[in-house]
Short mmCIF file of C-alpha atoms in Angstrom, two decimals:
data_model
loop_
_atom_site.label_atom_id
_atom_site.label_comp_id
_atom_site.label_asym_id
_atom_site.label_seq_id
_atom_site.Cartn_x
_atom_site.Cartn_y
_atom_site.Cartn_z
CA MET A 1 9.21 1.93 -18.27
CA THR A 2 6.71 0.37 -20.64
CA HIS A 3 3.29 1.90 -20.30
CA THR A 4 0.40 -0.49 -20.36
CA ALA A 5 -3.22 0.51 -20.25
CA ILE A 6 -6.55 -1.02 -19.36
CA GLN A 7 -10.05 0.39 -19.44
CA SER A 8 -11.52 1.61 -16.17
CA LYS A 9 -14.33 -0.98 -16.35
CA ASP A 10 -11.73 -3.78 -16.48
CA TYR A 11 -9.72 -2.19 -13.69
CA ILE A 12 -12.63 -2.03 -11.25
CA LYS A 13 -14.02 -5.49 -12.00
CA ASN A 14 -10.63 -7.16 -11.41
CA ILE A 15 -9.95 -5.75 -7.92
CA ASP A 16 -10.72 -8.03 -4.97
CA PHE A 17 -11.23 -5.66 -2.04
CA GLU A 18 -13.28 -5.15 1.13
CA TYR A 19 -13.31 -1.39 1.54
CA VAL A 20 -12.20 1.87 -0.06
CA GLU A 21 -10.66 5.07 1.26
CA THR A 22 -10.51 8.29 -0.74
CA TYR A 23 -7.64 10.73 -0.30
CA SER A 24 -6.64 14.23 -1.23
CA PHE A 25 -2.90 14.93 -1.46
CA GLN A 26 -0.20 17.11 -3.03
CA GLN A 27 -2.09 20.34 -2.53
CA GLN A 28 0.98 22.35 -1.47
CA ALA A 29 2.91 24.89 -3.54
CA TYR A 30 5.60 22.40 -4.67
CA TYR A 31 3.03 20.81 -6.93
CA SER A 32 1.88 24.06 -8.53
CA ASP A 33 1.27 24.57 -12.21
CA ALA A 34 4.82 25.94 -12.54
CA THR A 35 6.28 22.45 -12.02
CA ARG A 36 3.69 20.61 -14.12
CA ASN A 37 5.78 20.26 -17.28
CA THR A 38 9.17 19.71 -15.67
CA VAL A 39 11.05 16.62 -14.64
CA ALA A 40 11.22 17.97 -11.07
CA ILE A 41 8.63 15.46 -9.89
CA SER A 42 9.73 11.84 -10.03
CA TRP A 43 7.33 9.04 -10.94
CA TYR A 44 6.74 7.88 -7.36
CA ASP A 45 6.83 11.38 -5.86
CA ASN A 46 3.65 11.99 -7.80
CA ARG A 47 1.64 8.99 -6.51
CA ILE A 48 -0.37 8.43 -3.32
CA THR A 49 1.93 5.52 -2.40
CA ASP A 50 5.70 5.13 -2.61
CA LEU A 51 7.68 2.04 -3.66
CA ASN A 52 7.09 0.49 -0.21
CA GLY A 53 3.35 1.17 -0.19
CA ASN A 54 3.59 4.06 2.27
CA LEU A 55 1.10 6.90 1.86
CA ASP A 56 2.31 10.31 0.70
CA SER A 57 3.02 12.49 3.75
CA SER A 58 0.64 15.16 2.44
CA SER A 59 -2.28 12.74 2.12
CA GLU A 60 -5.53 13.40 3.94
CA LYS A 61 -8.20 10.71 4.18
CA ILE A 62 -11.51 12.20 3.09
CA SER A 63 -13.95 9.27 3.11
CA SER A 64 -14.26 5.52 3.34
CA PHE A 65 -16.91 2.99 2.40
CA ARG A 66 -17.43 -0.77 2.16
CA ARG A 67 -17.54 -2.92 -0.96
CA ASN A 68 -21.32 -3.45 -0.87
CA SER A 69 -22.28 0.14 0.03
CA GLN A 70 -24.34 2.53 -2.08
CA ASP A 71 -21.21 4.65 -2.52
CA MET A 72 -19.37 1.68 -4.04
CA ILE A 73 -22.30 0.98 -6.34
CA LYS A 74 -22.03 4.60 -7.56
CA LEU A 75 -18.26 4.37 -7.98
CA ASN A 76 -18.59 1.10 -9.90
CA HIS A 77 -21.17 2.68 -12.19
CA ILE A 78 -18.85 5.62 -12.87
CA LEU A 79 -15.79 3.46 -13.63
CA GLU A 80 -17.84 1.06 -15.78
CA THR A 81 -18.67 3.84 -18.26
CA GLU A 82 -17.79 2.69 -21.78
CA VAL A 83 -14.83 4.52 -23.32
CA ALA A 84 -16.11 6.44 -26.34
CA ASN A 85 -14.03 9.63 -26.04
CA LEU A 86 -10.58 9.11 -24.58
CA PRO A 87 -9.04 12.42 -23.42
CA SER A 88 -5.41 13.02 -24.36
CA TRP A 89 -3.89 16.16 -22.91
CA MET A 90 -0.22 16.93 -23.44
CA CYS A 91 0.71 17.67 -19.84
CA LEU A 92 2.32 15.83 -16.97
CA PRO A 93 -0.37 14.66 -14.56
CA ILE A 94 -0.06 15.84 -10.99
CA TYR A 95 -2.26 13.57 -8.95
CA ARG A 96 -4.18 15.32 -6.19
CA ASP A 97 -6.87 12.73 -5.52
CA ALA A 98 -6.73 8.99 -5.04
CA ILE A 99 -8.94 6.02 -4.30
CA ILE A 100 -7.28 3.21 -2.36
CA PHE A 101 -8.72 -0.29 -2.28
CA TYR A 102 -7.98 -2.48 0.77
CA ASN A 103 -8.45 -6.18 1.49
CA ASN A 104 -10.05 -7.55 4.67
CA THR A 105 -6.74 -7.38 6.58
CA GLY A 106 -6.18 -3.69 5.78
CA GLU A 107 -3.53 -4.19 3.11
CA ILE A 108 -3.56 -2.02 0.00
CA VAL A 109 -4.76 -4.02 -3.00
CA SER A 110 -4.63 -1.14 -5.48
CA ALA A 111 -4.35 2.65 -5.50
CA LEU A 112 -6.00 4.69 -8.23
CA ASN A 113 -4.29 8.07 -8.72
CA VAL A 114 -6.45 10.71 -10.42
CA CYS A 115 -5.50 13.98 -12.12
CA PHE A 116 -8.62 15.98 -12.99
CA GLU A 117 -6.59 18.72 -14.68
CA CYS A 118 -5.26 16.26 -17.29
CA SER A 119 -8.14 13.76 -17.19
CA TYR A 120 -5.69 10.97 -16.45
CA MET A 121 -5.64 8.00 -14.08
CA GLU A 122 -2.93 5.53 -13.24
CA ASP A 123 -2.71 2.79 -10.64
CA ASP A 124 0.09 2.23 -8.15
CA LYS A 125 1.85 -0.14 -10.56
CA GLY A 126 2.07 2.46 -13.33
CA ILE A 127 -0.77 1.07 -15.42
CA ASN A 128 -2.71 3.76 -17.26
CA ILE A 129 -6.43 3.47 -16.56
CA ASN A 130 -8.25 4.61 -19.69
CA ALA A 131 -11.60 6.22 -19.02
CA ASP A 132 -14.16 8.07 -21.05
CA GLU A 133 -14.11 11.85 -20.94
CA SER A 134 -17.45 11.82 -19.08
CA THR A 135 -16.02 9.53 -16.38
CA TYR A 136 -13.88 12.38 -15.05
CA GLY A 137 -16.85 14.71 -14.55
CA LEU A 138 -18.84 11.96 -12.84
CA LEU A 139 -15.89 10.95 -10.66
CA LYS A 140 -15.18 14.57 -9.77
CA SER A 141 -18.81 15.12 -8.67
CA PHE A 142 -18.74 11.89 -6.67
CA LEU A 143 -15.52 12.81 -4.83
CA ILE A 144 -16.74 16.35 -4.16
CA SER A 145 -19.88 14.83 -2.60
CA LYS A 146 -17.56 12.86 -0.29
CA GLY A 147 -15.75 16.05 0.78
CA HIS A 148 -12.89 16.44 -1.70
CA LYS A 149 -11.90 19.99 -2.62
CA ILE A 150 -10.92 19.50 -6.24
CA ARG A 151 -9.20 22.31 -8.07
CA THR A 152 -9.55 22.66 -11.80
#
């Protein structure tokens, strides 16, 4: 698989959506630190959605908000942070949080998978979403304010 990357500010400005749902998932023991650097977790096993767009069975919806809400304004501001310091950890990301963007008919437009342990984001199509180091702290605080229990 060829890895392509875009900046988070380009990712968020190119999504046409009506509302957002945030999710927590993969909190169980199978996804512990012991499996982090193994090939035990396949590419799609590690994402909020599978090849058919179905949500991971462990997913729990935490919050939702509309495109023009104050929460979306905050999220836009976070993802529009200029990339000055790009983190590059040498570990396999295990996504435990996700932001899913839906159109007006309830179809998934894009799913942003987030690993706060590795400071890494990737969408549901395998595109790496490059973000500044500070974006992860801001995004983490935002999701915690929505009810996410983020481990670090």
